[in-house]
Short mmCIF file of C-alpha atoms in Angstrom, two decimals:
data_model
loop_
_atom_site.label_atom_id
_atom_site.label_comp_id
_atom_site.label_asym_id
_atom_site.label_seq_id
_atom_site.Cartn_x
_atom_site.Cartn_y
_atom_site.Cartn_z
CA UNK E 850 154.69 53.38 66.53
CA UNK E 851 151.55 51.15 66.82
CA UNK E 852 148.30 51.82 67.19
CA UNK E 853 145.44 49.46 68.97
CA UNK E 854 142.97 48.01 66.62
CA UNK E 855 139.98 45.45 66.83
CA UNK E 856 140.68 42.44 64.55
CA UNK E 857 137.82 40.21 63.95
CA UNK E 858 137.91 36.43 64.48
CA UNK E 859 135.51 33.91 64.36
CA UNK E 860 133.66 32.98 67.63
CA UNK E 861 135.47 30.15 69.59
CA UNK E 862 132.25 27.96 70.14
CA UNK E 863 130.38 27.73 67.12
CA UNK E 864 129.10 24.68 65.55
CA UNK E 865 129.22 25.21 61.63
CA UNK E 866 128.04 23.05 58.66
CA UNK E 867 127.09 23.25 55.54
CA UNK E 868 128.22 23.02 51.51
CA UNK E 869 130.49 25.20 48.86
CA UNK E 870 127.64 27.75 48.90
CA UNK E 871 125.82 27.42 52.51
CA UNK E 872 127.26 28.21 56.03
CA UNK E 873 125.05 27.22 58.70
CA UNK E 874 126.26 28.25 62.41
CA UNK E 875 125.20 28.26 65.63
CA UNK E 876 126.48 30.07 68.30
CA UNK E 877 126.78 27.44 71.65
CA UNK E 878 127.79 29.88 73.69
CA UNK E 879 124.03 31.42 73.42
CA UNK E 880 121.98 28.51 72.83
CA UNK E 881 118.49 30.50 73.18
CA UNK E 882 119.90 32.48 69.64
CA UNK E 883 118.54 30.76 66.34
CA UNK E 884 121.23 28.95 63.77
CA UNK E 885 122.25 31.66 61.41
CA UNK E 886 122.40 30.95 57.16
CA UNK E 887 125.02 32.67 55.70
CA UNK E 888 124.99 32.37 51.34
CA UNK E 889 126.80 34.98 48.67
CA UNK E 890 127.95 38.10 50.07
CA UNK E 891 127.44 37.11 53.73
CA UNK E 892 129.68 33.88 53.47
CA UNK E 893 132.61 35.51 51.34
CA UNK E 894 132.90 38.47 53.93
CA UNK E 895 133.00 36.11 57.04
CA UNK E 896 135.53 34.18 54.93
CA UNK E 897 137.50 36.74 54.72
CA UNK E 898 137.21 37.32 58.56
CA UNK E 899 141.11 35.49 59.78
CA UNK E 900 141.86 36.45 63.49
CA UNK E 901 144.20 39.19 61.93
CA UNK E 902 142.14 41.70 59.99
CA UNK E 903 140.16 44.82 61.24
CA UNK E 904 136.97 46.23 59.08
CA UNK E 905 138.95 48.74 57.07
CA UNK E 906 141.35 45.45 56.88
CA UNK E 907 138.53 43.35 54.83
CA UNK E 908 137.00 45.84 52.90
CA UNK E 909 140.85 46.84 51.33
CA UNK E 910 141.31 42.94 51.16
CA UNK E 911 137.79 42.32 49.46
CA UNK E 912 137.95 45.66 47.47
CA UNK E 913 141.24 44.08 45.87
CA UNK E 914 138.91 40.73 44.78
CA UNK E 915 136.12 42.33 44.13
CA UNK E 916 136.38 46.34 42.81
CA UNK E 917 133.48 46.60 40.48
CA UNK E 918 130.82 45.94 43.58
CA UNK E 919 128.56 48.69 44.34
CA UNK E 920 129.13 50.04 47.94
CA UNK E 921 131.12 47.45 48.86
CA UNK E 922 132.18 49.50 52.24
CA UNK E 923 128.93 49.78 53.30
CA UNK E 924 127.98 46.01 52.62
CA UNK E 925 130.90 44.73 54.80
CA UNK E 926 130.38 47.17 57.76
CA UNK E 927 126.35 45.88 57.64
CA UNK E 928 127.10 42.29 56.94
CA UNK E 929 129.94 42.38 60.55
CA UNK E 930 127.43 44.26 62.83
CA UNK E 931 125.42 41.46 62.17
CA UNK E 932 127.26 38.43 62.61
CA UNK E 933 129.00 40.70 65.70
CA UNK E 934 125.71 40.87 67.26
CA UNK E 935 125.26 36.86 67.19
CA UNK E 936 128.64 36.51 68.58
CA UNK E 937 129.42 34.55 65.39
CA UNK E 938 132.40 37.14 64.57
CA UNK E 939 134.13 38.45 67.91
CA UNK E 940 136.70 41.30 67.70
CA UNK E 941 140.04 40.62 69.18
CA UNK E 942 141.90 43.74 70.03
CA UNK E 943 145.47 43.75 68.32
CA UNK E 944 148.62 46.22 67.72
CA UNK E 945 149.37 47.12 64.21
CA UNK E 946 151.94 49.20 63.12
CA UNK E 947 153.07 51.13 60.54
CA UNK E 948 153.47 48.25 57.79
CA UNK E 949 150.08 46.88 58.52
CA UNK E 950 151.55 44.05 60.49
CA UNK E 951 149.40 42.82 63.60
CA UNK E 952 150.70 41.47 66.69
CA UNK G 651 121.73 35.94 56.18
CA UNK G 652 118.60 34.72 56.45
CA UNK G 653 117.54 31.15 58.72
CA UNK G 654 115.49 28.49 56.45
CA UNK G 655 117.50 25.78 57.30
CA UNK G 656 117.74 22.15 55.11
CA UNK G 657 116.91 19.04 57.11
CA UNK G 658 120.83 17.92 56.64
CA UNK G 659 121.88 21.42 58.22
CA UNK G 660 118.98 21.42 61.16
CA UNK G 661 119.70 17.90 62.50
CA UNK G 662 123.84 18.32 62.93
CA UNK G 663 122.99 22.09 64.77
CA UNK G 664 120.54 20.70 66.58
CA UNK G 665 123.05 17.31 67.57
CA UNK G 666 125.24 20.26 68.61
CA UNK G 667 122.74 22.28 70.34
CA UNK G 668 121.09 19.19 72.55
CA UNK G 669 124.46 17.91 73.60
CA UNK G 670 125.55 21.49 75.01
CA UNK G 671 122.37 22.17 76.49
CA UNK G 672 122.25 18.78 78.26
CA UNK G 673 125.94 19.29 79.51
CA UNK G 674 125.20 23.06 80.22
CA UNK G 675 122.19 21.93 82.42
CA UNK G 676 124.35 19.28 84.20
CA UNK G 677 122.58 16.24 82.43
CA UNK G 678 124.21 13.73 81.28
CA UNK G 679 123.28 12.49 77.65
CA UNK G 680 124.80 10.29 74.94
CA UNK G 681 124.10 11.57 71.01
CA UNK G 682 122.59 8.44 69.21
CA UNK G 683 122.75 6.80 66.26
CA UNK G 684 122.63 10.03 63.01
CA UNK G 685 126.41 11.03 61.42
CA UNK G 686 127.90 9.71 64.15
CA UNK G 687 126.85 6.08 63.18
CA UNK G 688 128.17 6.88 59.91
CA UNK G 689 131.59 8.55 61.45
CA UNK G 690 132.08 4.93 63.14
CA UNK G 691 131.82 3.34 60.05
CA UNK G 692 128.75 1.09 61.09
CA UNK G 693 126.58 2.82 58.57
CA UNK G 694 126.93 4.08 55.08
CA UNK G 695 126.07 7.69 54.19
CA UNK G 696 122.09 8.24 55.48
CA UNK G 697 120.11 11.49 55.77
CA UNK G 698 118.42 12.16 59.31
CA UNK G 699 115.50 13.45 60.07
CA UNK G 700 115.76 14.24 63.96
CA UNK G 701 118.41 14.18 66.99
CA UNK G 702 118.20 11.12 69.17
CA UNK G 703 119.58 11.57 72.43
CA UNK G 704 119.67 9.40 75.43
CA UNK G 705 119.42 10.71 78.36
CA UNK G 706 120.43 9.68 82.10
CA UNK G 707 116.75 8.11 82.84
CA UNK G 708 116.93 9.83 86.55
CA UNK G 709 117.23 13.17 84.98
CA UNK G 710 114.63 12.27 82.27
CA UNK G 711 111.32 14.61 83.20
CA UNK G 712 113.91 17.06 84.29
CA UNK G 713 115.77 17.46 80.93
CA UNK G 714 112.56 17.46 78.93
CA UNK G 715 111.04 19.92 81.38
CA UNK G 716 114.43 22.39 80.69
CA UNK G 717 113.71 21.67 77.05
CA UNK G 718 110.40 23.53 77.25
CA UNK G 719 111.83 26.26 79.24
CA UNK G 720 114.29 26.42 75.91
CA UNK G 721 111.10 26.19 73.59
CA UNK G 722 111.41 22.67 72.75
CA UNK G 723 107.77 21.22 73.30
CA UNK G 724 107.03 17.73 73.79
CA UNK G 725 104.44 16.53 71.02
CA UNK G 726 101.39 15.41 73.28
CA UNK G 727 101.74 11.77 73.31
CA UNK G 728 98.79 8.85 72.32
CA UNK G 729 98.18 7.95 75.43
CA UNK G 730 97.52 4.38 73.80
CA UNK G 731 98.54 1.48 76.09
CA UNK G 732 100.78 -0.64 74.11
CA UNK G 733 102.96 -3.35 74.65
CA UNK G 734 105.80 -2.12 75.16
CA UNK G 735 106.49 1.27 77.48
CA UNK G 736 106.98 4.56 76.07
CA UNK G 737 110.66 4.65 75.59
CA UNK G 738 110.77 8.48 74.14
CA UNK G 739 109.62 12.51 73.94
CA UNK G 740 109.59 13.96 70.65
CA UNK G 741 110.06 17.30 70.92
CA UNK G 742 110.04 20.07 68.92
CA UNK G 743 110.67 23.96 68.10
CA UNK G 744 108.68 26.60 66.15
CA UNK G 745 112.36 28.11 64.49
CA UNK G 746 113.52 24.44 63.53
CA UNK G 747 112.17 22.15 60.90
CA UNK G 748 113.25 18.86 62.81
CA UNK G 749 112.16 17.20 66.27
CA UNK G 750 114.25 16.11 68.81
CA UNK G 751 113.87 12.50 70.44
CA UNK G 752 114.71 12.58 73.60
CA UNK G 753 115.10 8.65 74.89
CA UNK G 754 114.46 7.56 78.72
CA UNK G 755 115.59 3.70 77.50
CA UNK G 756 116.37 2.43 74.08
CA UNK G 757 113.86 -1.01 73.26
CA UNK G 758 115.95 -4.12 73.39
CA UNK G 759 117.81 -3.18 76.36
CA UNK G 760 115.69 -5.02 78.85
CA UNK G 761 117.85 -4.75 81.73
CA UNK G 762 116.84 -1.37 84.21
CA UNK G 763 117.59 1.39 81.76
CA UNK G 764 119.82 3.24 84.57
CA UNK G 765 122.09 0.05 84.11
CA UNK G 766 121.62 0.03 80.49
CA UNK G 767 122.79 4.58 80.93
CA UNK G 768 125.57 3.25 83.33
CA UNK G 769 126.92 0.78 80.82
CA UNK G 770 126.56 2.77 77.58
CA UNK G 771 127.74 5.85 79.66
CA UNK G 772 130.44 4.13 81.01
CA UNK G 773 131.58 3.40 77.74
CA UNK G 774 130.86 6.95 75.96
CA UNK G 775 133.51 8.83 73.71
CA UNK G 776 132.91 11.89 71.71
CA UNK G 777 132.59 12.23 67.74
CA UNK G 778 132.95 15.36 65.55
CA UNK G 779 129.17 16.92 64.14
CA UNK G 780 128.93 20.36 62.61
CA UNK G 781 132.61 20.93 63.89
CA UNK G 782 132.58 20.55 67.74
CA UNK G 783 132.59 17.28 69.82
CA UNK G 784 129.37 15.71 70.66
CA UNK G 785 129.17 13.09 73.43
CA UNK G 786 127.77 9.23 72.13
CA UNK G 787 128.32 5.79 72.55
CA UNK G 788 131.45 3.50 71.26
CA UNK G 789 130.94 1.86 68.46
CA UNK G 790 130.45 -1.30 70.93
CA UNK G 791 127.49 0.37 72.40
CA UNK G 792 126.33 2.23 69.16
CA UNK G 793 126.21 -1.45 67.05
CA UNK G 794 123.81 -2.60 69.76
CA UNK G 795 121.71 -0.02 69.26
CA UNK G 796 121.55 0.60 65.85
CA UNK G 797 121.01 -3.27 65.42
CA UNK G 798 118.29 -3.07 68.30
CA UNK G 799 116.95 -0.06 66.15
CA UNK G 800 116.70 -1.77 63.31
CA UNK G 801 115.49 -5.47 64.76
CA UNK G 802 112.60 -3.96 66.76
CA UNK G 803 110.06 -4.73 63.68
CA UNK G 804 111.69 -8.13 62.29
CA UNK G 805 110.67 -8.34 58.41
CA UNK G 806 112.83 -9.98 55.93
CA UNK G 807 113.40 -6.38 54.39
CA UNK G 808 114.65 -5.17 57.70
CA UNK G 809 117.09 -8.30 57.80
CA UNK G 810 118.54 -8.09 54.19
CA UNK G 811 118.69 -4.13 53.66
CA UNK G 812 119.49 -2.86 57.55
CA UNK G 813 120.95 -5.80 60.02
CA UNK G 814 123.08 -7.75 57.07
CA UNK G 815 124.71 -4.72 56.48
CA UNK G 816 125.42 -3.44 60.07
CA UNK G 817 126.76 -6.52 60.52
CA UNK G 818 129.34 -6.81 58.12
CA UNK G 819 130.34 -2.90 59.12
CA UNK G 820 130.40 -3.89 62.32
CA UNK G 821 132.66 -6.97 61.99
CA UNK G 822 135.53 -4.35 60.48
CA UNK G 823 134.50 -1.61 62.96
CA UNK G 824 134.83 -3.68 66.24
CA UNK G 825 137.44 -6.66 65.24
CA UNK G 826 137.60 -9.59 67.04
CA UNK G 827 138.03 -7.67 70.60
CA UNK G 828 135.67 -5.36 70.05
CA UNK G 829 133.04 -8.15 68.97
CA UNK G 830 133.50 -10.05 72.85
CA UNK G 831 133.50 -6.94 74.19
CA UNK G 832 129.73 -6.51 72.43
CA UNK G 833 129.02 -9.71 73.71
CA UNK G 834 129.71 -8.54 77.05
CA UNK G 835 127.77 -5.48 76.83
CA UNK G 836 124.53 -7.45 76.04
CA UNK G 837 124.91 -9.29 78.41
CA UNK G 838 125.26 -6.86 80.94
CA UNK G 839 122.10 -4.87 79.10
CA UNK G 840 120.05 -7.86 78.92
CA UNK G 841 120.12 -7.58 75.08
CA UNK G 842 121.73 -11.73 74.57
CA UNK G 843 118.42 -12.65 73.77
CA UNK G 844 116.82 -9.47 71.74
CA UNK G 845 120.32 -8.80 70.07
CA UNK G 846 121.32 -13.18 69.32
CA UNK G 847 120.22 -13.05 65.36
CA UNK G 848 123.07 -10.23 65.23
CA UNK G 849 125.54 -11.42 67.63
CA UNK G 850 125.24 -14.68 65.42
CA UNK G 851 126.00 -13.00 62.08
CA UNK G 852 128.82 -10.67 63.18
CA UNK G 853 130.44 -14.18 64.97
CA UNK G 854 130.59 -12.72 68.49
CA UNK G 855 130.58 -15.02 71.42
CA UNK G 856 126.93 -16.18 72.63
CA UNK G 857 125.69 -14.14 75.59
CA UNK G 858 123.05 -15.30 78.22
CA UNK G 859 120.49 -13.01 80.14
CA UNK G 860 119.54 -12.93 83.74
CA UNK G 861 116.39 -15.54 83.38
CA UNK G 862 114.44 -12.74 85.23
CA UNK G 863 113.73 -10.51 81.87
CA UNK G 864 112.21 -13.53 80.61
CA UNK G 865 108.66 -11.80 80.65
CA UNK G 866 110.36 -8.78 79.20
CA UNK G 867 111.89 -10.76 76.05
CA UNK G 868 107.92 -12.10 75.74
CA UNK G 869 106.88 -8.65 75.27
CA UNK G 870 109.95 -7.31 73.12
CA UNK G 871 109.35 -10.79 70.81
CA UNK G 872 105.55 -9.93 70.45
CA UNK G 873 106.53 -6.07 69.69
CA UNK G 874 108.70 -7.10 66.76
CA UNK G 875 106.68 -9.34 65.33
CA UNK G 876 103.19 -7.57 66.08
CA UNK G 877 100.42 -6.78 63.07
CA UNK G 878 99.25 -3.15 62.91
CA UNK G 879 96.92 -2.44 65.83
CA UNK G 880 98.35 -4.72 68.15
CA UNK G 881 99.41 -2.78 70.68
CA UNK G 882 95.83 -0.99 71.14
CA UNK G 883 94.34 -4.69 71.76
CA UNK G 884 97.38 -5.60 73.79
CA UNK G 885 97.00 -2.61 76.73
CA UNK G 886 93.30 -3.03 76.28
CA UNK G 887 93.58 -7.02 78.01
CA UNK G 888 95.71 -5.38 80.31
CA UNK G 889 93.48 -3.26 81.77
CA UNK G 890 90.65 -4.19 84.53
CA UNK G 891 87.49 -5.06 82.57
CA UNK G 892 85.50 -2.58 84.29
CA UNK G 893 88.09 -0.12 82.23
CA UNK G 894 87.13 -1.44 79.30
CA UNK G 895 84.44 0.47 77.53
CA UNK G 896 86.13 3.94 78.28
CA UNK G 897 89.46 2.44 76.94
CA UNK G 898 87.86 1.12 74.20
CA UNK G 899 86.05 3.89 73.19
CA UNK G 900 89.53 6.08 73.78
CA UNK G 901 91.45 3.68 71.10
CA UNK G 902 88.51 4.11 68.58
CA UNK G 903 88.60 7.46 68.59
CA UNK G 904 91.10 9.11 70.35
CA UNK G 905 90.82 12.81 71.59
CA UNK G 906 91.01 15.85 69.30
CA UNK G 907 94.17 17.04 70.19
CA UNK G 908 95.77 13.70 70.09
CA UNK G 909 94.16 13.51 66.28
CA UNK G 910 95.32 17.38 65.50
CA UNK G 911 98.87 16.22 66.83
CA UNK G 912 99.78 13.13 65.14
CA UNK G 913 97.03 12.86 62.27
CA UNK G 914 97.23 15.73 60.99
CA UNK G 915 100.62 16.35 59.97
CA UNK G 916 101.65 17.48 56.80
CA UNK G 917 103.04 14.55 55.72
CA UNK G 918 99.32 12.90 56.51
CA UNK G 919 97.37 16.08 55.56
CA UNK G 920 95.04 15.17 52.87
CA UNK G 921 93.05 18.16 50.80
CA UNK G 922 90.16 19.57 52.85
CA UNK G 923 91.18 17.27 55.92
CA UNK G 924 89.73 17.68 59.31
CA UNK G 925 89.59 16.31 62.15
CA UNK G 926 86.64 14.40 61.38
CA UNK G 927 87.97 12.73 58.11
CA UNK G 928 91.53 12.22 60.38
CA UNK G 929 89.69 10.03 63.22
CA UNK G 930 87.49 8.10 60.46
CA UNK G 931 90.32 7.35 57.90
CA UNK G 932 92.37 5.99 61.39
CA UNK G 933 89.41 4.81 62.43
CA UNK G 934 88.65 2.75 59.22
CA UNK G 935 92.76 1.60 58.63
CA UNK G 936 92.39 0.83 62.62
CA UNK G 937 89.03 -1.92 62.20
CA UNK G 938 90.56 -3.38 58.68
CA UNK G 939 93.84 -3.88 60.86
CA UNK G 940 91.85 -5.44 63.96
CA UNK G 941 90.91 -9.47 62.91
CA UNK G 942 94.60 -9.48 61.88
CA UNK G 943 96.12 -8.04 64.92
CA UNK G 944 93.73 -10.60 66.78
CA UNK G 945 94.55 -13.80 65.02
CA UNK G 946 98.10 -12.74 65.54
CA UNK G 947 98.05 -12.09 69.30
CA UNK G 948 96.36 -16.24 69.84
CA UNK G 949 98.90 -17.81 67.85
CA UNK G 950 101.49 -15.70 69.85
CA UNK G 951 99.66 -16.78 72.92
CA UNK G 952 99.31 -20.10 72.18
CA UNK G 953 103.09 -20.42 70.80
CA UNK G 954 104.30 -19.05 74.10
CA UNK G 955 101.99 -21.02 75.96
CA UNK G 956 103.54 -24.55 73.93
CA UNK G 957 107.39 -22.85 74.61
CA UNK G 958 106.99 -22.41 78.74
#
């Protein structure tokens, strides 16, 4: 059985520079939006954003790196609406079934 | 997240952002000189402080116009009358910390700068900044005008720390093809004469200019050679004398905006500084400049007048 789910990928048009601990991006497919900064938190989470995994997805895969951070859930779920609003992060709808394997 | 950007990560979005817009508005444009230099190997590493881009001089006061539309406002230009024309727009944006300069013609090209677009357009290829593809000149095109860049103030400095080392980058960049081919292009951009010194030191075949931009070279040799203040004495004998007290007066002082706007930036922003102390301190550097700028502009005169 497989049920639909929305992975999230990075945005297919977005210029991106930057160092170890800086991400700057802009989103060319809206070019009246402002560049967005990610640093810390922000960059790890949209690190951990692949094409393949959903939000429960990278809060089980950061909760594994990181367990001892305080609301951790809620952090993630924050930190994607926001980078889904700038179309920086899109959400791909995939099928995943019972192993946790996407298609 | 937040969006204080550094200079380094404002000038490759903004690279990014002006060659989309331009090709989302149906303009064409050509990214100059920045990484891109550096990606062609005719520069070494080299921190930018703005976006050049050269745009398709027919769609010129259209593209800047879009820019405001976008929130990129041209900086209100000196209208000082200098020697040569004014080649760019600086524009700029209240949510970035870097301008734009948007270029009509690049100086040193003194062939029609819609043949100079054709040519460098013609021979246009794209090069990776922040990640996508940006659209610029070959490294043919892009050697011309970093060495015009650089040769449009001649100074031994200039020669020894800027054109010496283009030069020998340039050499390995373009090969022995690649160095007629640049002959070629100045040629065709009436550059053989503004660009010789560094079509001599990379070895490239001479190149010859229509005779016609003879009066054009004049101008472009007293530009790179000219003293502080030139330029304000130069439009002033241009204009009708009955012009002159008004244009005078103008180049003295210059209006308050045009003080606010280019005096009174923070890099020139001195404690308690206002508008006043702006005009007089320009005011005073312009007068201490002027018997200089004078003697200069006879024995420029008079060595032109011995050459013809």
């Amino acid at each position: 059985m497989t049920e639909p789910t929305n992975a999230w990928s990075h945005g297919a048009d977005i210029a991106e520079t930057g160092t170890e601990h800086r991400r700057a991006l802009l989103n060319l497919e809206r070019l009246d939006q402002p560049p967005v900064l990610l640093e810390g938190a922000a960059m790890i989470i949209h690190d951990a954003v692949d094409g393949t995994r959903d939000t429960d997805a990278i809060i089980a895969h950061l909760t594994a790196s990181y367990p001892d951070v305080y609301n951790l859930a809620t952090q993630v779920r924050e930190c994607l609406a926001q980078l889904a609003a700038t179309g920086i992060i899109v959400t791909t709808p995939t099928l995943q079934d019972e192993t946790g394997t996407t298609t | 997240m937040t969006t204080t950007l550094t200079f380094a990560e404002a000038v490759a979005l903004a690279t990014a952002w002006a060659d989309r817009f331009a090709r989302q508005h149906g303009c064409r444009a050509l990214v100059v000189k920045g990484s891109v230099l550096e990606a062609q190997g005719l520069r070494g590493h080299h921190e930018s402080v703005d976006v050049d881009l050269m745009v398709d001089p027919a769609e010129f006061d259209r593209f800047v116009a879009l820019l405001a539309e976008a929130g990129w406002h041209a900086m209100a230009p000196v209208n000082s009358i200098g020697i040569m024309d004014k080649h760019s727009a600086t524009v700029l944006h209240e949510k970035w910390p870097i301008t734009i300069d948007v270029h009509r013609f690049f100086p040193g090209f003194l062939a029609d700068p819609q043949t100079v677009f054709e040519a460098l357009w013609q021979r246009r290829t794209t090069a990776t900044v922040a990640g996508v593809d940006v659209t610029t000149p070959d490294p043919v095109g892009h050697a011309a005008i970093a060495a015009l860049h650089y040769l449009r103030h001649t100074s031994p400095g200039a020669i020894t720390n800027l054109v010496d080392p283009l030069a020998e980058r340039t050499i390995v960049a373009l090969g022995p093809e690649g160095l007629a081919e640049l002959s070629a292009f100045a040629g065709q951009t009436g550059s053989a004469r503004t660009l010789a010194l560094f079509l001599e030191k990379v070895g490239a075949p001479p190149a010859v200019d229509d005779p016609a931009l003879a009066e054009a070279y004049r101008n472009w040799e007293m530009n790179s050679h000219a003293a502080p203040s030139t330029g304000w004495l130069v439009g002033i004998g241009r204009q009708p004398v009955h012009k002159w007290p008004a244009v005078i007066w103008h180049a003295l002082f210059l209006t308050d905006e045009e003080i606010a706007e280019h005096y009174l930036l923070p890099e020139h922003l001195k404690p308690g500084d206002t508008i006043f102390r702006a005009r007089m301190r320009r005011l005073t550097k312009g007068l201490k400049n002027a018997p200089g700028a004078l003697v200069y502009l006879v024995r420029f005169n008079l060595t032109h007048r011995r050459k013809r």
